[in-house]
Short mmCIF file of C-alpha atoms in Angstrom, two decimals:
data_model
loop_
_atom_site.label_atom_id
_atom_site.label_comp_id
_atom_site.label_asym_id
_atom_site.label_seq_id
_atom_site.Cartn_x
_atom_site.Cartn_y
_atom_site.Cartn_z
CA MET W 24 19.31 -8.74 -10.35
CA SER W 25 16.43 -7.38 -8.32
CA LYS W 26 14.64 -9.66 -5.84
CA VAL W 27 10.96 -10.09 -5.06
CA LEU W 28 10.09 -8.82 -1.57
CA GLY W 29 7.39 -10.65 0.39
CA VAL W 30 5.66 -8.56 3.05
CA LEU W 31 3.77 -10.07 5.99
CA GLY W 32 1.41 -7.20 6.69
CA GLY W 33 -1.90 -6.14 8.14
CA MET W 34 -0.67 -5.62 11.71
CA GLY W 35 -2.07 -3.01 11.28
CA PRO W 36 -3.31 -2.37 7.75
CA ALA W 37 -2.62 1.39 7.64
CA ALA W 38 0.94 0.88 8.90
CA THR W 39 1.53 -1.68 6.13
CA VAL W 40 0.36 0.68 3.39
CA ALA W 41 2.56 3.45 4.84
CA PHE W 42 5.45 0.97 4.81
CA LEU W 43 4.84 0.05 1.15
CA ALA W 44 4.83 3.76 0.23
CA ARG W 45 8.11 4.19 2.09
CA VAL W 46 9.77 1.31 0.24
CA GLN W 47 8.79 3.03 -3.02
CA ALA W 48 9.96 6.45 -1.81
CA LEU W 49 13.38 5.00 -0.89
CA THR W 50 13.81 3.20 -4.23
CA PRO W 51 15.79 5.18 -6.82
CA ALA W 52 13.35 5.05 -9.75
CA GLN W 53 12.71 6.97 -12.96
CA GLY W 54 9.77 4.79 -13.95
CA ASP W 55 7.66 1.77 -12.98
CA GLN W 56 10.22 -0.85 -14.02
CA ASP W 57 12.87 0.50 -11.61
CA HIS W 58 10.71 -0.40 -8.60
CA ILE W 59 10.94 -3.59 -6.55
CA ARG W 60 8.29 -6.23 -7.06
CA VAL W 61 6.48 -6.63 -3.74
CA ILE W 62 3.99 -9.33 -2.85
CA ALA W 63 2.16 -8.18 0.28
CA ASP W 64 -0.23 -10.25 2.34
CA ILE W 65 -2.13 -7.57 4.24
CA ASN W 66 -3.81 -9.87 6.74
CA PRO W 67 -5.62 -8.03 9.52
CA LYS W 68 -6.98 -11.39 10.79
CA VAL W 69 -3.68 -12.69 12.23
CA PRO W 70 -4.60 -13.99 15.71
CA ASP W 71 -3.83 -11.60 18.58
CA ARG W 72 -0.07 -11.72 19.20
CA ASN W 73 -0.50 -11.14 22.94
CA ARG W 74 -3.44 -13.41 23.65
CA GLN W 75 -2.84 -16.25 21.14
CA PRO W 76 0.91 -16.28 20.43
CA ASP W 77 1.02 -19.91 19.23
CA ALA W 78 -1.87 -19.44 16.80
CA ALA W 79 -0.25 -16.21 15.58
CA GLU W 80 3.05 -18.02 14.96
CA ARG W 81 1.29 -20.71 12.93
CA THR W 82 -0.60 -18.14 10.84
CA LEU W 83 2.57 -16.13 10.18
CA GLY W 84 4.32 -19.34 9.10
CA GLN W 85 1.50 -20.12 6.65
CA MET W 86 1.61 -16.58 5.28
CA ALA W 87 5.39 -16.84 4.78
CA MET W 88 5.01 -20.17 2.98
CA ARG W 89 2.35 -18.78 0.63
CA LEU W 90 4.47 -15.70 -0.08
CA ARG W 91 7.41 -17.96 -0.90
CA ASP W 92 5.25 -20.13 -3.16
CA ALA W 93 3.93 -16.97 -4.86
CA GLY W 94 7.49 -15.97 -5.73
CA ALA W 95 8.86 -13.95 -2.79
CA GLN W 96 12.64 -14.29 -2.35
CA VAL W 97 13.17 -12.08 0.72
CA LEU W 98 10.70 -11.62 3.59
CA ALA W 99 9.96 -8.69 5.89
CA MET W 100 7.22 -7.91 8.41
CA PRO W 101 6.43 -4.27 9.23
CA CYS W 102 5.17 -5.06 12.75
CA ASN W 103 7.62 -4.98 15.65
CA THR W 104 5.42 -6.80 18.17
CA ALA W 105 4.83 -9.79 15.87
CA HIS W 106 8.59 -10.41 15.70
CA ALA W 107 8.12 -12.41 18.92
CA GLN W 108 6.46 -14.98 16.63
CA ALA W 109 9.06 -14.76 13.85
CA ALA W 110 10.20 -18.37 14.34
CA GLY W 111 7.26 -19.49 12.18
CA ILE W 112 8.47 -17.22 9.39
CA ARG W 113 12.13 -18.25 9.62
CA LYS W 114 11.15 -21.93 9.17
CA VAL W 115 10.26 -21.39 5.50
CA GLY W 116 13.94 -20.90 4.67
CA LEU W 117 13.93 -17.49 2.97
CA PRO W 118 16.08 -14.58 4.17
CA PHE W 119 13.99 -12.69 6.74
CA ILE W 120 14.98 -9.07 7.44
CA ASP W 121 14.66 -8.67 11.21
CA MET W 122 13.11 -5.30 12.04
CA ILE W 123 14.20 -5.37 15.71
CA ALA W 124 17.83 -6.16 14.85
CA GLU W 125 17.99 -3.57 12.04
CA THR W 126 16.41 -0.85 14.18
CA THR W 127 18.64 -1.61 17.17
CA ALA W 128 21.72 -1.38 14.94
CA ALA W 129 20.52 1.94 13.50
CA ALA W 130 19.87 3.38 16.98
CA ILE W 131 23.29 2.31 18.27
CA ALA W 132 25.06 3.58 15.14
CA GLY W 133 24.19 7.15 16.15
CA GLY W 134 26.27 6.75 19.35
CA ALA W 135 23.38 6.83 21.84
CA ARG W 136 23.64 4.41 24.76
CA LYS W 137 20.40 5.24 26.57
CA ILE W 138 17.63 4.55 24.07
CA GLY W 139 13.98 5.40 24.58
CA VAL W 140 11.51 2.95 23.07
CA LEU W 141 7.93 3.67 22.05
CA ALA W 142 6.48 0.19 21.63
CA THR W 143 3.80 -2.20 22.81
CA PRO W 144 4.74 -4.29 25.88
CA GLY W 145 5.65 -7.17 23.54
CA GLY W 146 7.75 -4.96 21.27
CA GLU W 147 9.41 -3.39 24.30
CA ALA W 148 10.48 -6.82 25.56
CA LEU W 149 12.11 -7.54 22.17
CA TYR W 150 13.96 -4.20 22.18
CA THR W 151 15.05 -4.69 25.81
CA ARG W 152 16.85 -7.92 24.88
CA SER W 153 18.20 -6.57 21.62
CA LEU W 154 19.53 -3.31 23.13
CA GLN W 155 21.01 -5.03 26.20
CA ALA W 156 22.92 -7.42 23.94
CA THR W 157 24.75 -4.37 22.54
CA GLY W 158 25.46 -2.91 25.97
CA ALA W 159 22.92 -0.12 25.54
CA ARG W 160 20.17 0.65 28.04
CA ILE W 161 16.47 0.94 27.30
CA VAL W 162 14.39 3.86 28.63
CA ARG W 163 10.74 2.85 29.01
CA LEU W 164 7.47 4.67 29.48
CA THR W 165 6.23 4.32 33.05
CA GLY W 166 2.97 4.36 34.99
CA SER W 167 -0.12 5.64 33.21
CA ASP W 168 1.96 6.66 30.17
CA ARG W 169 2.05 2.98 29.21
CA GLU W 170 -1.75 2.88 28.86
CA ALA W 171 -1.70 6.30 27.17
CA PHE W 172 0.66 4.89 24.54
CA MET W 173 -1.60 1.92 23.76
CA ALA W 174 -4.59 4.29 23.53
CA CYS W 175 -2.71 6.17 20.76
CA ILE W 176 -2.01 2.93 18.89
CA TYR W 177 -5.66 1.89 19.04
CA ALA W 178 -6.66 5.36 17.84
CA VAL W 179 -4.59 4.79 14.66
CA LYS W 180 -6.15 1.35 14.23
CA ARG W 181 -9.59 3.04 14.40
CA GLY W 182 -8.45 5.43 11.67
CA ASP W 183 -7.83 8.42 13.99
CA VAL W 184 -4.52 10.11 13.15
CA GLY W 185 -5.77 13.52 14.29
CA GLU W 186 -4.22 16.17 16.51
CA ALA W 187 -5.28 14.59 19.83
CA PRO W 188 -3.30 11.31 19.46
CA ARG W 189 -0.47 13.26 17.78
CA ALA W 190 -0.13 15.63 20.74
CA GLU W 191 -0.22 12.68 23.12
CA MET W 192 2.51 10.83 21.18
CA ARG W 193 4.70 13.96 21.21
CA ARG W 194 4.20 14.15 25.00
CA LEU W 195 5.20 10.48 25.42
CA ALA W 196 8.35 10.91 23.29
CA ALA W 197 9.26 13.98 25.38
CA ALA W 198 8.76 11.93 28.56
CA LEU W 199 11.38 9.43 27.33
CA VAL W 200 13.83 12.25 26.55
CA ALA W 201 13.16 13.79 29.99
CA ALA W 202 13.95 10.37 31.51
CA GLY W 203 17.38 10.42 29.86
CA ALA W 204 16.87 8.95 26.39
CA GLU W 205 19.58 10.12 23.97
CA ALA W 206 17.61 8.70 21.02
CA VAL W 207 14.03 7.45 20.65
CA ILE W 208 13.01 4.34 18.71
CA ALA W 209 9.57 4.49 17.08
CA GLY W 210 9.27 0.77 17.78
CA CYS W 211 5.72 0.22 16.64
CA THR W 212 4.72 0.82 13.00
CA GLU W 213 1.70 2.90 14.07
CA VAL W 214 3.98 5.46 15.80
CA PRO W 215 5.27 7.19 12.61
CA LEU W 216 1.64 7.77 11.55
CA LEU W 217 1.47 10.14 14.56
CA LEU W 218 5.06 11.30 15.14
CA GLU W 219 7.72 12.87 12.91
CA ALA W 220 11.42 13.42 13.49
CA GLY W 221 10.84 17.15 14.03
CA ASP W 222 8.46 16.37 16.90
CA VAL W 223 11.18 14.95 19.15
CA SER W 224 14.20 16.82 20.58
CA ALA W 225 16.39 13.66 20.40
CA PRO W 226 17.08 11.70 17.17
CA LEU W 227 14.05 9.58 16.20
CA VAL W 228 14.86 6.12 14.83
CA ASP W 229 11.79 5.00 12.91
CA SER W 230 11.63 1.19 12.72
CA ALA W 231 9.42 1.31 9.60
CA GLU W 232 11.87 3.59 7.80
CA VAL W 233 14.84 1.44 8.86
CA LEU W 234 13.12 -1.74 7.66
CA ALA W 235 12.07 -0.13 4.36
CA ALA W 236 15.67 0.99 3.72
CA ALA W 237 16.96 -2.52 4.50
CA CYS W 238 14.39 -4.02 2.10
CA VAL W 239 15.43 -1.67 -0.71
CA LYS W 240 19.09 -2.54 -0.05
CA ALA W 241 18.33 -6.27 -0.14
CA CYS W 242 16.01 -6.27 -3.16
CA ALA W 243 16.64 -3.31 -5.49
CA MET I 11 -18.14 -13.89 5.78
CA SER I 12 -15.47 -11.59 4.50
CA LYS I 13 -13.52 -12.54 1.35
CA VAL I 14 -9.82 -12.26 0.53
CA LEU I 15 -9.14 -9.67 -2.16
CA GLY I 16 -6.33 -10.33 -4.62
CA VAL I 17 -4.86 -7.21 -6.24
CA LEU I 18 -2.88 -7.27 -9.49
CA GLY I 19 -0.82 -4.14 -8.98
CA GLY I 20 2.33 -2.29 -9.83
CA MET I 21 0.99 -0.53 -12.94
CA GLY I 22 2.14 1.82 -11.53
CA PRO I 23 3.38 1.15 -7.99
CA ALA I 24 2.33 4.50 -6.46
CA ALA I 25 -1.18 4.17 -7.87
CA THR I 26 -1.47 0.69 -6.33
CA VAL I 27 -0.48 1.91 -2.86
CA ALA I 28 -2.97 4.79 -3.17
CA PHE I 29 -5.61 2.23 -4.16
CA LEU I 30 -4.84 0.02 -1.14
CA ALA I 31 -5.15 3.07 1.15
CA ARG I 32 -8.50 3.87 -0.46
CA VAL I 33 -9.84 0.35 0.10
CA GLN I 34 -8.97 0.77 3.80
CA ALA I 35 -10.49 4.25 3.98
CA LEU I 36 -13.77 2.95 2.50
CA THR I 37 -13.97 -0.04 4.88
CA PRO I 38 -16.07 0.60 7.98
CA ALA I 39 -13.58 -0.44 10.69
CA GLN I 40 -13.07 0.14 14.40
CA GLY I 41 -9.90 -1.96 14.52
CA ASP I 42 -7.52 -4.15 12.50
CA GLN I 43 -9.80 -7.19 12.39
CA ASP I 44 -12.61 -5.28 10.64
CA HIS I 45 -10.44 -4.73 7.56
CA ILE I 46 -10.40 -6.88 4.43
CA ARG I 47 -7.49 -9.26 3.93
CA VAL I 48 -5.74 -8.16 0.76
CA ILE I 49 -3.00 -10.05 -1.07
CA ALA I 50 -1.35 -7.61 -3.47
CA ASP I 51 1.19 -8.47 -6.13
CA ILE I 52 2.79 -5.08 -6.79
CA ASN I 53 4.62 -6.07 -9.95
CA PRO I 54 6.21 -3.13 -11.78
CA LYS I 55 7.84 -5.57 -14.23
CA VAL I 56 4.66 -6.52 -16.13
CA PRO I 57 5.63 -6.29 -19.82
CA ASP I 58 4.58 -3.06 -21.55
CA ARG I 59 0.85 -3.30 -22.25
CA ASN I 60 1.12 -1.27 -25.46
CA ARG I 61 4.26 -2.78 -26.95
CA GLN I 62 3.99 -6.42 -25.75
CA PRO I 63 0.27 -7.09 -25.18
CA ASP I 64 0.54 -10.90 -25.47
CA ALA I 65 3.42 -11.12 -22.99
CA ALA I 66 1.53 -8.79 -20.65
CA GLU I 67 -1.58 -11.00 -20.83
CA ARG I 68 0.47 -14.10 -19.98
CA THR I 69 2.15 -12.36 -17.02
CA LEU I 70 -1.19 -11.09 -15.68
CA GLY I 71 -2.60 -14.61 -15.97
CA GLN I 72 0.33 -16.01 -13.97
CA MET I 73 -0.09 -13.31 -11.32
CA ALA I 74 -3.81 -14.10 -11.05
CA MET I 75 -3.07 -17.81 -10.67
CA ARG I 76 -0.53 -17.20 -7.92
CA LEU I 77 -2.91 -14.86 -6.10
CA ARG I 78 -5.61 -17.54 -6.29
CA ASP I 79 -3.19 -20.19 -4.99
CA ALA I 80 -2.16 -17.82 -2.18
CA GLY I 81 -5.78 -17.58 -1.05
CA ALA I 82 -7.40 -14.73 -3.01
CA GLN I 83 -11.15 -15.22 -3.62
CA VAL I 84 -11.94 -12.07 -5.61
CA LEU I 85 -9.58 -10.29 -8.02
CA ALA I 86 -9.17 -6.64 -8.99
CA MET I 87 -6.58 -4.68 -10.96
CA PRO I 88 -6.17 -0.95 -10.29
CA CYS I 89 -4.89 -0.19 -13.80
CA ASN I 90 -7.40 0.78 -16.49
CA THR I 91 -5.10 0.28 -19.49
CA ALA I 92 -4.18 -3.29 -18.52
CA HIS I 93 -7.85 -4.28 -18.67
CA ALA I 94 -7.25 -4.82 -22.40
CA GLN I 95 -5.30 -7.90 -21.25
CA ALA I 96 -7.86 -9.02 -18.65
CA ALA I 97 -8.64 -12.27 -20.53
CA GLY I 98 -5.56 -13.84 -18.93
CA ILE I 99 -6.94 -12.97 -15.49
CA ARG I 100 -10.47 -14.18 -16.17
CA LYS I 101 -9.14 -17.61 -17.17
CA VAL I 102 -8.23 -18.47 -13.56
CA GLY I 103 -11.92 -18.69 -12.68
CA LEU I 104 -12.21 -16.24 -9.79
CA PRO I 105 -14.67 -13.31 -9.80
CA PHE I 106 -12.83 -10.36 -11.39
CA ILE I 107 -14.17 -6.87 -10.66
CA ASP I 108 -13.96 -5.02 -13.98
CA MET I 109 -12.77 -1.45 -13.40
CA ILE I 110 -13.90 -0.22 -16.81
CA ALA I 111 -17.43 -1.63 -16.41
CA GLU I 112 -17.79 -0.36 -12.83
CA THR I 113 -16.54 3.14 -13.71
CA THR I 114 -18.73 3.37 -16.81
CA ALA I 115 -21.77 2.41 -14.71
CA ALA I 116 -20.87 5.02 -12.08
CA ALA I 117 -20.44 7.75 -14.71
CA ILE I 118 -23.77 6.95 -16.38
CA ALA I 119 -25.58 6.72 -13.04
CA GLY I 120 -25.10 10.47 -12.58
CA GLY I 121 -27.19 11.14 -15.72
CA ALA I 122 -24.36 12.45 -17.93
CA ARG I 123 -24.45 11.34 -21.57
CA LYS I 124 -21.34 13.11 -22.85
CA ILE I 125 -18.47 11.79 -20.78
CA GLY I 126 -14.93 13.14 -20.84
CA VAL I 127 -12.21 10.55 -20.35
CA LEU I 128 -8.68 11.16 -19.05
CA ALA I 129 -6.91 7.93 -19.99
CA THR I 130 -4.02 6.46 -21.95
CA PRO I 131 -4.82 5.65 -25.61
CA GLY I 132 -5.39 2.01 -24.58
CA GLY I 133 -7.65 2.95 -21.67
CA GLU I 134 -9.52 5.41 -23.89
CA ALA I 135 -10.28 2.63 -26.39
CA LEU I 136 -11.75 0.51 -23.59
CA TYR I 137 -13.92 3.39 -22.33
CA THR I 138 -15.02 4.23 -25.89
CA ARG I 139 -16.48 0.75 -26.33
CA SER I 140 -17.88 0.60 -22.82
CA LEU I 141 -19.57 4.03 -22.97
CA GLN I 142 -20.92 3.51 -26.50
CA ALA I 143 -22.55 0.25 -25.38
CA THR I 144 -24.65 2.32 -22.94
CA GLY I 145 -25.58 4.91 -25.56
CA ALA I 146 -23.31 7.56 -24.03
CA ARG I 147 -20.69 9.50 -25.98
CA ILE I 148 -17.02 9.85 -25.13
CA VAL I 149 -15.26 13.23 -25.17
CA ARG I 150 -11.54 12.82 -25.85
CA LEU I 151 -8.47 15.00 -25.51
CA THR I 152 -7.28 16.17 -28.92
CA GLY I 153 -4.08 17.28 -30.61
CA SER I 154 -1.09 18.06 -28.42
CA ASP I 155 -3.20 17.62 -25.26
CA ARG I 156 -2.93 13.87 -25.81
CA GLU I 157 0.87 14.01 -25.44
CA ALA I 158 0.54 16.49 -22.57
CA PHE I 159 -1.63 13.96 -20.73
CA MET I 160 0.92 11.16 -21.14
CA ALA I 161 3.68 13.51 -19.94
CA CYS I 162 1.69 13.99 -16.69
CA ILE I 163 1.34 10.22 -16.24
CA TYR I 164 5.07 9.68 -16.71
CA ALA I 165 5.74 12.51 -14.24
CA VAL I 166 3.82 10.54 -11.57
CA LYS I 167 5.70 7.37 -12.49
CA ARG I 168 8.96 9.32 -11.94
CA GLY I 169 7.67 10.34 -8.51
CA ASP I 170 6.71 13.90 -9.49
CA VAL I 171 3.26 14.82 -8.12
CA GLY I 172 4.15 18.50 -7.82
CA GLU I 173 2.30 21.63 -8.87
CA ALA I 174 3.43 21.58 -12.54
CA PRO I 175 1.79 18.25 -13.51
CA ARG I 176 -1.18 19.10 -11.25
CA ALA I 177 -1.80 22.38 -13.06
CA GLU I 178 -1.48 20.61 -16.40
CA MET I 179 -3.98 17.90 -15.38
CA ARG I 180 -6.48 20.58 -14.24
CA ARG I 181 -6.07 22.26 -17.63
CA LEU I 182 -6.71 18.97 -19.47
CA ALA I 183 -9.83 18.23 -17.41
CA ALA I 184 -11.09 21.76 -18.16
CA ALA I 185 -10.46 21.16 -21.87
CA LEU I 186 -12.80 18.15 -21.76
CA VAL I 187 -15.49 20.19 -20.00
CA ALA I 188 -15.05 22.99 -22.56
CA ALA I 189 -15.52 20.36 -25.29
CA GLY I 190 -18.91 19.43 -23.83
CA ALA I 191 -18.18 16.79 -21.18
CA GLU I 192 -20.95 16.67 -18.55
CA ALA I 193 -18.79 14.42 -16.35
CA VAL I 194 -15.10 13.47 -16.42
CA ILE I 195 -13.73 9.98 -15.81
CA ALA I 196 -10.29 9.81 -14.18
CA GLY I 197 -9.66 6.71 -16.26
CA CYS I 198 -6.04 6.11 -15.35
CA THR I 199 -5.03 5.35 -11.76
CA GLU I 200 -2.26 7.95 -11.88
CA VAL I 201 -4.80 10.75 -12.52
CA PRO I 202 -6.19 10.98 -8.94
CA LEU I 203 -2.62 11.46 -7.67
CA LEU I 204 -2.75 14.81 -9.51
CA LEU I 205 -6.44 15.75 -9.66
CA GLU I 206 -9.18 16.07 -7.06
CA ALA I 207 -12.93 16.42 -7.45
CA GLY I 208 -12.75 20.11 -6.50
CA ASP I 209 -10.34 20.75 -9.39
CA VAL I 210 -12.97 20.06 -12.07
CA SER I 211 -16.18 22.02 -12.72
CA ALA I 212 -18.05 18.85 -13.82
CA PRO I 213 -18.48 15.73 -11.63
CA LEU I 214 -15.23 13.72 -11.50
CA VAL I 215 -15.67 9.93 -11.58
CA ASP I 216 -12.47 8.45 -10.19
CA SER I 217 -11.95 4.90 -11.48
CA ALA I 218 -9.69 4.01 -8.51
CA GLU I 219 -12.32 5.17 -6.01
CA VAL I 220 -15.07 3.33 -7.89
CA LEU I 221 -13.03 0.10 -7.98
CA ALA I 222 -12.08 0.40 -4.30
CA ALA I 223 -15.75 0.84 -3.35
CA ALA I 224 -16.72 -2.20 -5.46
CA CYS I 225 -13.97 -4.25 -3.78
CA VAL I 226 -15.18 -3.30 -0.30
CA LYS I 227 -18.74 -4.19 -1.31
CA ALA I 228 -17.61 -7.59 -2.65
CA CYS I 229 -15.24 -8.52 0.18
CA ALA I 230 -16.12 -6.77 3.47
#
């Protein structure tokens, strides 16, 4: 029996739509009825996760509650950074597919032990803990590359997925590989809008793809 | 003050995701917070609109109610055919942006009076009434082209948006123009996944684009 997936989205909006398309692409379907029912709250007004974490946690909790009341049976949130506020979501009592845990497991499964992470500072902190718990080591961007990464993310949020931010994201992924990364986690859902597996010389573990696959497995 | 848009989707799923992307593309935004909040129920299990119209109307009414209870303030449904069952949606008392009415108005605004329509039989019936009420005339596909059109729609629903159904859809649009159409309505949300404005020698009025623009106008 297929389950209704509730998606806490909008962080950012384009990444959420790309995630929804990916869930569909990963669902074996010959027609409409074979697809999962998804109720998505694409809420770009969630308070800033870095500057107002408590307000963000409350808002995410309210969104989760409304998704549950609307019929969602399993919850997922295609935003790595916001997982720092996932406690508000877990309180509503539905299964919540943890993007950080799923992506960490996928990265480790490939055998890599030094894992590069392309993420916001908040997302990076989550992956640091999650990877260390498995005995793996995180490889981070350093110096001005950290600001360069955030500039790429804000470019996507402005609607710019052109060659300039793409080239920059390829350069940042290469910097992680040069620093010893045996695999690279696209640990921010804006990253795959700029970077494909073929762009990186090490295996790319795309958190959005991993989460979409886990959702299909849980709900199809 | 921006409004929350509720989307009754899933008919079909790919068309709904394309519609959500279009709403974002039409929203003037420099960052996440400038986008509209959208709550989308992507429900591919809505009963068949042709074979079980009463059950479909009840399901759409329940979806509209749940979207309202989840916070939606304006409703839209990116499926032309299902507008035959829109009474169930209107009952919940929120403004409902009528895709058939908006698209008819957009087609007429260009000055055309003989309007070709690419739609399912159900969608075609809705456009026939809507266009006739304005004094315009509908130009329909005839003979085996009617089955050929539905075969293209089911190809999209199977995930096939390749060159074969694209070529077929271009041929069908050309058949309408050859039959006298001064403009062509893409009156099924699967059509724009196969056909672009440049593919048709007459102006193409895309119902999904028209509805997305109306949603941005109502909610941004």
